[in-house]
Short mmCIF file of N, CA, C and O in Angstrom, two decimals:
data_model
loop_
_atom_site.label_atom_id
_atom_site.label_comp_id
_atom_site.label_asym_id
_atom_site.label_seq_id
_atom_site.Cartn_x
_atom_site.Cartn_y
_atom_site.Cartn_z
N MET A 1 15.70 -20.66 -29.48
CA MET A 1 15.99 -19.33 -29.01
C MET A 1 14.69 -18.54 -28.78
O MET A 1 14.57 -17.83 -27.78
N ILE A 2 13.74 -18.67 -29.70
CA ILE A 2 12.47 -17.97 -29.56
C ILE A 2 11.71 -18.49 -28.34
O ILE A 2 11.10 -17.71 -27.60
N LEU A 3 11.76 -19.78 -28.09
CA LEU A 3 11.10 -20.36 -26.92
C LEU A 3 11.71 -19.81 -25.63
O LEU A 3 10.99 -19.47 -24.69
N ALA A 4 13.04 -19.70 -25.57
CA ALA A 4 13.71 -19.18 -24.38
C ALA A 4 13.32 -17.72 -24.12
O ALA A 4 13.05 -17.33 -22.98
N ILE A 5 13.25 -16.92 -25.18
CA ILE A 5 12.84 -15.52 -25.03
C ILE A 5 11.39 -15.43 -24.58
O ILE A 5 11.04 -14.62 -23.72
N GLY A 6 10.53 -16.30 -25.13
CA GLY A 6 9.12 -16.33 -24.72
C GLY A 6 8.96 -16.71 -23.26
O GLY A 6 8.15 -16.11 -22.53
N VAL A 7 9.73 -17.70 -22.80
CA VAL A 7 9.67 -18.12 -21.40
C VAL A 7 10.16 -17.00 -20.49
O VAL A 7 9.55 -16.72 -19.44
N CYS A 8 11.23 -16.32 -20.87
CA CYS A 8 11.74 -15.21 -20.06
C CYS A 8 10.74 -14.07 -19.99
O CYS A 8 10.54 -13.47 -18.92
N ALA A 9 10.10 -13.77 -21.10
CA ALA A 9 9.09 -12.72 -21.11
C ALA A 9 7.90 -13.09 -20.23
O ALA A 9 7.38 -12.26 -19.48
N ALA A 10 7.46 -14.34 -20.29
CA ALA A 10 6.34 -14.79 -19.47
C ALA A 10 6.70 -14.74 -17.99
O ALA A 10 5.89 -14.32 -17.15
N LEU A 11 7.91 -15.16 -17.63
CA LEU A 11 8.34 -15.10 -16.24
C LEU A 11 8.46 -13.65 -15.75
O LEU A 11 8.11 -13.35 -14.60
N GLY A 12 8.92 -12.77 -16.61
CA GLY A 12 8.98 -11.35 -16.24
C GLY A 12 7.60 -10.78 -16.00
O GLY A 12 7.37 -10.02 -15.06
N TYR A 13 6.64 -11.14 -16.84
CA TYR A 13 5.27 -10.66 -16.67
C TYR A 13 4.65 -11.22 -15.39
O TYR A 13 4.00 -10.49 -14.64
N LEU A 14 4.85 -12.50 -15.12
CA LEU A 14 4.32 -13.10 -13.89
C LEU A 14 4.97 -12.48 -12.65
O LEU A 14 4.31 -12.29 -11.63
N GLY A 15 6.24 -12.17 -12.74
CA GLY A 15 6.93 -11.50 -11.64
C GLY A 15 6.35 -10.13 -11.36
O GLY A 15 6.28 -9.68 -10.22
N TYR A 16 5.91 -9.43 -12.40
CA TYR A 16 5.30 -8.12 -12.23
C TYR A 16 3.93 -8.24 -11.56
O TYR A 16 3.54 -7.38 -10.78
N LEU A 17 3.20 -9.32 -11.85
CA LEU A 17 1.87 -9.49 -11.28
C LEU A 17 1.89 -9.86 -9.80
O LEU A 17 0.94 -9.60 -9.08
N ILE A 18 2.97 -10.47 -9.34
CA ILE A 18 3.07 -10.88 -7.95
C ILE A 18 3.20 -9.63 -7.08
O ILE A 18 4.04 -8.77 -7.32
N GLU A 19 2.36 -9.54 -6.06
CA GLU A 19 2.42 -8.40 -5.15
C GLU A 19 3.20 -8.79 -3.91
O GLU A 19 2.92 -9.81 -3.28
N PRO A 20 4.18 -7.97 -3.52
CA PRO A 20 4.98 -8.31 -2.35
C PRO A 20 4.16 -8.16 -1.07
O PRO A 20 3.30 -7.29 -0.97
N HIS A 21 4.43 -9.02 -0.10
CA HIS A 21 3.77 -8.89 1.19
C HIS A 21 4.58 -9.58 2.27
O HIS A 21 5.04 -10.71 2.10
N HIS A 22 4.77 -8.88 3.36
CA HIS A 22 5.44 -9.42 4.55
C HIS A 22 4.87 -8.68 5.75
O HIS A 22 4.68 -7.47 5.70
N VAL A 23 4.59 -9.39 6.84
CA VAL A 23 4.01 -8.79 8.04
C VAL A 23 4.84 -9.17 9.24
O VAL A 23 5.28 -10.31 9.38
N SER A 24 5.04 -8.20 10.15
CA SER A 24 5.71 -8.51 11.41
C SER A 24 4.78 -9.38 12.27
O SER A 24 3.59 -9.47 12.00
N LYS A 25 5.33 -9.98 13.30
CA LYS A 25 4.53 -10.89 14.14
C LYS A 25 3.36 -10.19 14.81
O LYS A 25 2.30 -10.77 14.98
N ASP A 26 3.55 -8.93 15.21
CA ASP A 26 2.45 -8.21 15.86
C ASP A 26 1.50 -7.55 14.86
O ASP A 26 0.46 -7.04 15.24
N GLY A 27 1.86 -7.54 13.57
CA GLY A 27 0.99 -7.00 12.53
C GLY A 27 1.04 -5.50 12.36
O GLY A 27 0.32 -4.96 11.53
N THR A 28 1.90 -4.81 13.10
CA THR A 28 1.93 -3.35 13.02
C THR A 28 2.85 -2.83 11.93
O THR A 28 2.79 -1.66 11.58
N ARG A 29 3.71 -3.67 11.39
CA ARG A 29 4.58 -3.29 10.28
C ARG A 29 4.38 -4.31 9.16
O ARG A 29 4.43 -5.51 9.40
N PHE A 30 4.19 -3.80 7.95
CA PHE A 30 4.00 -4.72 6.84
C PHE A 30 4.44 -4.11 5.52
O PHE A 30 4.55 -2.89 5.39
N LEU A 31 4.69 -4.98 4.57
CA LEU A 31 5.05 -4.61 3.21
C LEU A 31 3.87 -4.92 2.32
O LEU A 31 3.30 -6.01 2.40
N GLY A 32 3.48 -3.98 1.50
CA GLY A 32 2.37 -4.19 0.57
C GLY A 32 2.59 -3.39 -0.69
O GLY A 32 3.68 -2.85 -0.91
N SER A 33 1.57 -3.32 -1.51
CA SER A 33 1.69 -2.51 -2.72
C SER A 33 0.73 -1.33 -2.61
O SER A 33 -0.38 -1.45 -2.11
N GLY A 34 1.21 -0.17 -3.05
CA GLY A 34 0.41 1.03 -2.98
C GLY A 34 0.40 1.75 -4.31
O GLY A 34 1.31 1.59 -5.12
N GLN A 35 -0.65 2.52 -4.53
CA GLN A 35 -0.77 3.29 -5.76
C GLN A 35 -1.43 4.61 -5.45
O GLN A 35 -2.45 4.66 -4.75
N SER A 36 -0.87 5.69 -5.97
CA SER A 36 -1.45 7.00 -5.71
C SER A 36 -2.73 7.17 -6.52
O SER A 36 -2.94 6.51 -7.53
N ILE A 37 -3.59 8.06 -6.03
CA ILE A 37 -4.87 8.33 -6.68
C ILE A 37 -4.87 9.79 -7.09
O ILE A 37 -4.53 10.67 -6.29
N SER A 38 -5.27 10.07 -8.32
CA SER A 38 -5.32 11.45 -8.80
C SER A 38 -6.51 12.18 -8.19
O SER A 38 -7.36 11.57 -7.52
N GLY A 39 -6.62 13.47 -8.43
CA GLY A 39 -7.73 14.26 -7.91
C GLY A 39 -9.07 13.82 -8.45
O GLY A 39 -10.11 14.04 -7.83
N ASP A 40 -9.08 13.19 -9.62
CA ASP A 40 -10.32 12.70 -10.23
C ASP A 40 -10.73 11.33 -9.71
O ASP A 40 -11.80 10.83 -10.06
N GLY A 41 -9.87 10.69 -8.92
CA GLY A 41 -10.16 9.36 -8.40
C GLY A 41 -9.61 8.24 -9.26
O GLY A 41 -9.84 7.07 -8.99
N ASP A 42 -8.85 8.60 -10.29
CA ASP A 42 -8.23 7.59 -11.16
C ASP A 42 -6.86 7.22 -10.61
O ASP A 42 -6.21 8.01 -9.92
N PRO A 43 -6.38 5.99 -10.92
CA PRO A 43 -5.03 5.63 -10.49
C PRO A 43 -4.00 6.57 -11.09
O PRO A 43 -4.06 6.90 -12.28
N GLY A 44 -3.08 7.03 -10.28
CA GLY A 44 -2.05 7.96 -10.73
C GLY A 44 -0.69 7.31 -10.65
O GLY A 44 -0.11 7.22 -9.59
N GLY A 45 -0.17 6.85 -11.75
CA GLY A 45 1.14 6.19 -11.75
C GLY A 45 1.01 4.70 -11.57
O GLY A 45 -0.08 4.13 -11.57
N ARG A 46 2.14 4.08 -11.37
CA ARG A 46 2.15 2.62 -11.24
C ARG A 46 2.15 2.21 -9.77
O ARG A 46 2.38 3.02 -8.89
N ARG A 47 1.92 0.91 -9.56
CA ARG A 47 1.97 0.38 -8.19
C ARG A 47 3.40 0.45 -7.69
O ARG A 47 4.34 0.23 -8.43
N ARG A 48 3.53 0.72 -6.41
CA ARG A 48 4.86 0.79 -5.79
C ARG A 48 4.87 -0.05 -4.53
O ARG A 48 3.86 -0.25 -3.88
N GLU A 49 6.07 -0.49 -4.18
CA GLU A 49 6.28 -1.24 -2.95
C GLU A 49 6.27 -0.24 -1.79
O GLU A 49 6.97 0.77 -1.83
N VAL A 50 5.45 -0.50 -0.77
CA VAL A 50 5.37 0.41 0.37
C VAL A 50 5.55 -0.37 1.67
O VAL A 50 5.05 -1.49 1.81
N TRP A 51 6.30 0.20 2.58
CA TRP A 51 6.43 -0.30 3.94
C TRP A 51 5.54 0.56 4.82
O TRP A 51 5.66 1.78 4.80
N VAL A 52 4.66 -0.06 5.59
CA VAL A 52 3.72 0.66 6.42
C VAL A 52 3.96 0.29 7.89
O VAL A 52 4.12 -0.88 8.22
N LYS A 53 3.98 1.31 8.74
CA LYS A 53 4.07 1.11 10.18
C LYS A 53 2.86 1.79 10.80
O LYS A 53 2.64 2.98 10.59
N VAL A 54 2.05 1.02 11.53
CA VAL A 54 0.84 1.56 12.15
C VAL A 54 1.24 2.19 13.47
O VAL A 54 1.78 1.53 14.36
N LEU A 55 0.99 3.50 13.59
CA LEU A 55 1.28 4.24 14.81
C LEU A 55 -0.01 4.41 15.62
O LEU A 55 -1.10 4.10 15.14
N ASP A 56 0.10 4.93 16.82
CA ASP A 56 -1.08 5.13 17.65
C ASP A 56 -1.94 6.26 17.11
O ASP A 56 -1.47 7.14 16.41
N GLY A 57 -3.22 6.22 17.41
CA GLY A 57 -4.15 7.25 16.95
C GLY A 57 -4.62 7.05 15.52
O GLY A 57 -5.17 7.95 14.93
N GLY A 58 -4.37 5.88 14.95
CA GLY A 58 -4.81 5.61 13.58
C GLY A 58 -3.91 6.20 12.52
O GLY A 58 -4.24 6.18 11.34
N ARG A 59 -2.76 6.71 12.91
CA ARG A 59 -1.83 7.31 11.97
C ARG A 59 -0.91 6.23 11.41
O ARG A 59 -0.56 5.28 12.11
N LEU A 60 -0.51 6.37 10.16
CA LEU A 60 0.38 5.41 9.52
C LEU A 60 1.64 6.11 9.03
O LEU A 60 1.57 7.23 8.53
N GLN A 61 2.76 5.45 9.20
CA GLN A 61 4.01 5.93 8.62
C GLN A 61 4.26 5.08 7.38
O GLN A 61 4.44 3.87 7.48
N VAL A 62 4.23 5.70 6.22
CA VAL A 62 4.35 4.98 4.96
C VAL A 62 5.66 5.34 4.29
O VAL A 62 5.96 6.52 4.07
N ASP A 63 6.44 4.31 3.96
CA ASP A 63 7.73 4.46 3.28
C ASP A 63 7.53 3.95 1.85
O ASP A 63 7.40 2.77 1.62
N ILE A 64 7.49 4.88 0.89
CA ILE A 64 7.26 4.54 -0.51
C ILE A 64 8.60 4.42 -1.22
O ILE A 64 9.39 5.36 -1.21
N LYS A 65 8.83 3.26 -1.81
CA LYS A 65 10.08 3.03 -2.50
C LYS A 65 9.99 3.60 -3.92
O LYS A 65 9.13 3.21 -4.69
N ARG A 66 10.85 4.54 -4.24
CA ARG A 66 10.92 5.15 -5.58
C ARG A 66 12.36 5.07 -6.07
O ARG A 66 13.20 5.86 -5.65
N ARG A 67 12.63 4.12 -6.91
CA ARG A 67 13.97 3.87 -7.44
C ARG A 67 14.97 3.73 -6.31
O ARG A 67 14.88 2.83 -5.51
N LEU A 68 15.92 4.64 -6.19
CA LEU A 68 16.95 4.51 -5.16
C LEU A 68 16.66 5.32 -3.91
O LEU A 68 17.46 5.33 -2.98
N ARG A 69 15.54 6.00 -3.86
CA ARG A 69 15.22 6.79 -2.67
C ARG A 69 13.89 6.33 -2.07
O ARG A 69 13.11 5.66 -2.71
N HIS A 70 13.68 6.71 -0.83
CA HIS A 70 12.46 6.36 -0.11
C HIS A 70 11.79 7.64 0.38
O HIS A 70 12.45 8.52 0.92
N ASP A 71 10.48 7.74 0.19
CA ASP A 71 9.70 8.87 0.70
C ASP A 71 8.93 8.39 1.93
O ASP A 71 8.06 7.54 1.80
N VAL A 72 9.25 8.93 3.09
CA VAL A 72 8.57 8.55 4.33
C VAL A 72 7.63 9.69 4.72
O VAL A 72 8.07 10.81 4.93
N THR A 73 6.33 9.39 4.78
CA THR A 73 5.33 10.38 5.14
C THR A 73 4.31 9.76 6.09
O THR A 73 4.26 8.55 6.25
N HIS A 74 3.49 10.60 6.70
CA HIS A 74 2.44 10.13 7.60
C HIS A 74 1.09 10.25 6.91
O HIS A 74 0.79 11.26 6.29
N TRP A 75 0.29 9.20 7.03
CA TRP A 75 -1.01 9.11 6.38
C TRP A 75 -2.06 8.70 7.39
O TRP A 75 -1.75 8.20 8.47
N TRP A 76 -3.34 8.89 7.04
CA TRP A 76 -4.47 8.44 7.85
C TRP A 76 -5.37 7.59 6.97
O TRP A 76 -5.47 7.82 5.76
N ILE A 77 -6.03 6.63 7.58
CA ILE A 77 -6.91 5.73 6.83
C ILE A 77 -8.24 6.44 6.61
O ILE A 77 -8.89 6.87 7.55
N GLU A 78 -8.63 6.54 5.36
CA GLU A 78 -9.88 7.19 4.99
C GLU A 78 -11.02 6.18 4.92
O GLU A 78 -12.16 6.49 5.25
N GLY A 79 -10.71 4.97 4.48
CA GLY A 79 -11.75 3.95 4.38
C GLY A 79 -11.22 2.66 3.81
O GLY A 79 -10.03 2.53 3.50
N LYS A 80 -12.12 1.70 3.70
CA LYS A 80 -11.79 0.38 3.17
C LYS A 80 -12.70 0.12 1.98
O LYS A 80 -13.89 0.47 2.01
N ALA A 81 -12.16 -0.48 0.94
CA ALA A 81 -12.94 -0.75 -0.27
C ALA A 81 -14.04 -1.76 0.04
O ALA A 81 -13.76 -2.82 0.60
N PRO A 82 -15.30 -1.45 -0.32
CA PRO A 82 -16.40 -2.38 -0.05
C PRO A 82 -16.36 -3.63 -0.93
O PRO A 82 -16.78 -4.69 -0.51
N GLU A 83 -15.83 -3.51 -2.14
CA GLU A 83 -15.74 -4.65 -3.05
C GLU A 83 -14.32 -4.73 -3.61
O GLU A 83 -14.07 -4.39 -4.77
N PRO A 84 -13.37 -5.23 -2.81
CA PRO A 84 -11.98 -5.31 -3.28
C PRO A 84 -11.81 -6.48 -4.25
O PRO A 84 -12.71 -7.32 -4.40
N PRO A 85 -10.66 -6.57 -4.91
CA PRO A 85 -10.38 -7.72 -5.76
C PRO A 85 -10.41 -9.01 -4.93
O PRO A 85 -10.28 -8.96 -3.70
N PRO A 86 -10.57 -10.16 -5.56
CA PRO A 86 -10.62 -11.42 -4.82
C PRO A 86 -9.38 -11.63 -3.95
O PRO A 86 -8.26 -11.37 -4.38
N ARG A 87 -9.61 -12.07 -2.73
CA ARG A 87 -8.56 -12.40 -1.75
C ARG A 87 -7.65 -11.22 -1.42
O ARG A 87 -6.50 -11.39 -1.06
N ARG A 88 -8.17 -9.99 -1.54
CA ARG A 88 -7.40 -8.79 -1.22
C ARG A 88 -8.22 -7.87 -0.34
O ARG A 88 -9.45 -7.88 -0.36
N ALA A 89 -7.54 -7.05 0.44
CA ALA A 89 -8.16 -5.97 1.20
C ALA A 89 -7.50 -4.68 0.73
O ALA A 89 -6.28 -4.60 0.62
N VAL A 90 -8.31 -3.68 0.40
CA VAL A 90 -7.80 -2.42 -0.13
C VAL A 90 -8.23 -1.29 0.80
O VAL A 90 -9.41 -1.15 1.12
N TYR A 91 -7.25 -0.49 1.23
CA TYR A 91 -7.50 0.65 2.10
C TYR A 91 -7.16 1.94 1.35
O TYR A 91 -6.17 1.98 0.61
N VAL A 92 -7.95 2.97 1.57
CA VAL A 92 -7.69 4.28 0.99
C VAL A 92 -7.10 5.16 2.08
O VAL A 92 -7.67 5.28 3.17
N LEU A 93 -5.95 5.77 1.80
CA LEU A 93 -5.26 6.62 2.76
C LEU A 93 -5.25 8.05 2.24
O LEU A 93 -5.36 8.28 1.04
N HIS A 94 -5.12 9.01 3.15
CA HIS A 94 -4.99 10.41 2.74
C HIS A 94 -3.98 11.13 3.64
O HIS A 94 -3.76 10.74 4.77
N THR A 95 -3.40 12.18 3.07
CA THR A 95 -2.46 13.03 3.79
C THR A 95 -2.56 14.43 3.19
O THR A 95 -3.13 14.62 2.12
N VAL A 96 -1.99 15.38 3.90
CA VAL A 96 -1.94 16.75 3.40
C VAL A 96 -0.52 17.02 2.94
O VAL A 96 0.44 16.85 3.70
N GLY A 97 -0.37 17.41 1.67
CA GLY A 97 0.94 17.65 1.08
C GLY A 97 1.57 18.94 1.55
O GLY A 97 1.02 19.70 2.35
N LYS A 98 2.75 19.23 1.01
CA LYS A 98 3.51 20.42 1.40
C LYS A 98 2.78 21.72 1.05
O LYS A 98 2.91 22.71 1.73
N LEU A 99 2.01 21.69 -0.03
CA LEU A 99 1.30 22.90 -0.45
C LEU A 99 -0.12 22.96 0.09
O LEU A 99 -0.91 23.80 -0.33
N GLY A 100 -0.47 22.08 0.99
CA GLY A 100 -1.80 22.08 1.58
C GLY A 100 -2.82 21.28 0.79
O GLY A 100 -4.00 21.33 1.10
N THR A 101 -2.38 20.57 -0.22
CA THR A 101 -3.30 19.76 -1.03
C THR A 101 -3.45 18.38 -0.41
O THR A 101 -2.53 17.85 0.20
N THR A 102 -4.63 17.80 -0.58
CA THR A 102 -4.88 16.45 -0.08
C THR A 102 -4.41 15.43 -1.11
O THR A 102 -4.76 15.52 -2.28
N GLN A 103 -3.61 14.49 -0.65
CA GLN A 103 -3.14 13.41 -1.51
C GLN A 103 -3.75 12.12 -1.02
O GLN A 103 -3.92 11.91 0.18
N ARG A 104 -4.07 11.23 -1.95
CA ARG A 104 -4.66 9.94 -1.60
C ARG A 104 -3.88 8.82 -2.26
O ARG A 104 -3.29 9.00 -3.31
N MET A 105 -3.93 7.66 -1.62
CA MET A 105 -3.33 6.46 -2.18
C MET A 105 -4.06 5.23 -1.66
O MET A 105 -4.76 5.31 -0.64
N THR A 106 -3.95 4.14 -2.39
CA THR A 106 -4.53 2.88 -1.95
C THR A 106 -3.42 1.94 -1.53
O THR A 106 -2.32 1.96 -2.11
N ILE A 107 -3.70 1.14 -0.52
CA ILE A 107 -2.79 0.09 -0.06
C ILE A 107 -3.52 -1.23 -0.22
O ILE A 107 -4.65 -1.38 0.25
N LYS A 108 -2.87 -2.19 -0.88
CA LYS A 108 -3.49 -3.49 -1.12
C LYS A 108 -2.70 -4.57 -0.38
O LYS A 108 -1.48 -4.64 -0.52
N VAL A 109 -3.40 -5.36 0.43
CA VAL A 109 -2.79 -6.46 1.18
C VAL A 109 -3.68 -7.70 1.03
O VAL A 109 -4.87 -7.58 0.73
N PRO A 110 -3.12 -8.90 1.24
CA PRO A 110 -3.96 -10.11 1.21
C PRO A 110 -5.02 -10.05 2.31
O PRO A 110 -4.78 -9.56 3.40
N ALA A 111 -6.22 -10.56 2.01
CA ALA A 111 -7.35 -10.50 2.95
C ALA A 111 -7.09 -11.32 4.22
O ALA A 111 -7.64 -11.01 5.28
N LYS A 112 -6.25 -12.33 4.15
CA LYS A 112 -5.98 -13.18 5.32
C LYS A 112 -4.76 -12.73 6.11
O LYS A 112 -4.32 -13.41 7.02
N SER A 113 -4.23 -11.56 5.80
CA SER A 113 -3.03 -11.07 6.46
C SER A 113 -3.33 -10.62 7.90
O SER A 113 -4.43 -10.16 8.20
N ARG A 114 -2.31 -10.72 8.77
CA ARG A 114 -2.45 -10.20 10.15
C ARG A 114 -2.61 -8.70 10.15
O ARG A 114 -3.14 -8.11 11.09
N ALA A 115 -2.14 -8.04 9.11
CA ALA A 115 -2.21 -6.58 9.03
C ALA A 115 -3.64 -6.09 8.87
O ALA A 115 -3.94 -4.94 9.23
N VAL A 116 -4.55 -6.90 8.35
CA VAL A 116 -5.93 -6.46 8.12
C VAL A 116 -6.62 -6.10 9.44
O VAL A 116 -7.27 -5.06 9.54
N ALA A 117 -6.46 -6.93 10.45
CA ALA A 117 -7.08 -6.64 11.75
C ALA A 117 -6.51 -5.37 12.36
O ALA A 117 -7.25 -4.54 12.90
N ILE A 118 -5.21 -5.18 12.25
CA ILE A 118 -4.56 -3.98 12.79
C ILE A 118 -5.01 -2.74 12.03
O ILE A 118 -5.30 -1.69 12.62
N MET A 119 -5.12 -2.84 10.70
CA MET A 119 -5.57 -1.70 9.89
C MET A 119 -7.03 -1.36 10.20
O MET A 119 -7.39 -0.19 10.25
N ASP A 120 -7.86 -2.39 10.42
CA ASP A 120 -9.26 -2.13 10.78
C ASP A 120 -9.36 -1.41 12.13
O ASP A 120 -10.16 -0.49 12.29
N GLU A 121 -8.53 -1.81 13.09
CA GLU A 121 -8.49 -1.14 14.38
C GLU A 121 -8.02 0.31 14.23
O GLU A 121 -8.57 1.22 14.85
N ALA A 122 -6.99 0.51 13.42
CA ALA A 122 -6.47 1.86 13.20
C ALA A 122 -7.51 2.73 12.50
O ALA A 122 -7.66 3.91 12.82
N MET A 123 -8.27 2.15 11.59
CA MET A 123 -9.33 2.89 10.90
C MET A 123 -10.42 3.30 11.89
O MET A 123 -10.88 4.44 11.88
N ALA A 124 -10.78 2.41 12.79
CA ALA A 124 -11.80 2.72 13.80
C ALA A 124 -11.30 3.78 14.77
O ALA A 124 -12.04 4.68 15.15
N SER A 125 -10.02 3.71 15.16
CA SER A 125 -9.49 4.70 16.11
C SER A 125 -9.30 6.06 15.45
O SER A 125 -9.44 7.09 16.11
N SER A 126 -9.01 6.10 14.15
CA SER A 126 -8.84 7.40 13.49
C SER A 126 -10.19 8.08 13.26
O SER A 126 -10.27 9.29 13.25
N ARG A 127 -11.25 7.31 13.14
CA ARG A 127 -12.57 7.90 12.98
C ARG A 127 -13.12 8.43 14.30
O ARG A 127 -13.92 9.34 14.32
N SER A 128 -12.70 7.82 15.41
CA SER A 128 -13.20 8.26 16.70
C SER A 128 -12.47 9.51 17.20
O SER A 128 -12.91 10.16 18.12
N VAL A 129 -11.31 9.83 16.59
CA VAL A 129 -10.53 11.00 17.03
C VAL A 129 -11.09 12.26 16.44
O VAL A 129 -11.64 12.41 15.46
#
């Protein structure tokens, strides 16, 4: 019985470590993991599943899954992490909230994903605007 509980706990922990990822064929829509950033630059809250759609002009439509509801907002790419975790690409996004405050979040995707090239293009186009 103890072995079965230990195996279930280990599988639950491994399931938590796995980051979801799916990309459309054109690379403009993808599923990744995102985490908000506090005003001090520290992680704010836990990682969440996010659906991202790359729009024209470097703008992103981000659908953040929170329990039974989804928050859909528009974000812009602020930059790319110079030293991301192994085999990952990390992008920093920003938006202006309802009260005029700047909110930031990170999006993490596999480095070999089709979405990386599209995100790099969107980052370059948002900087030129």
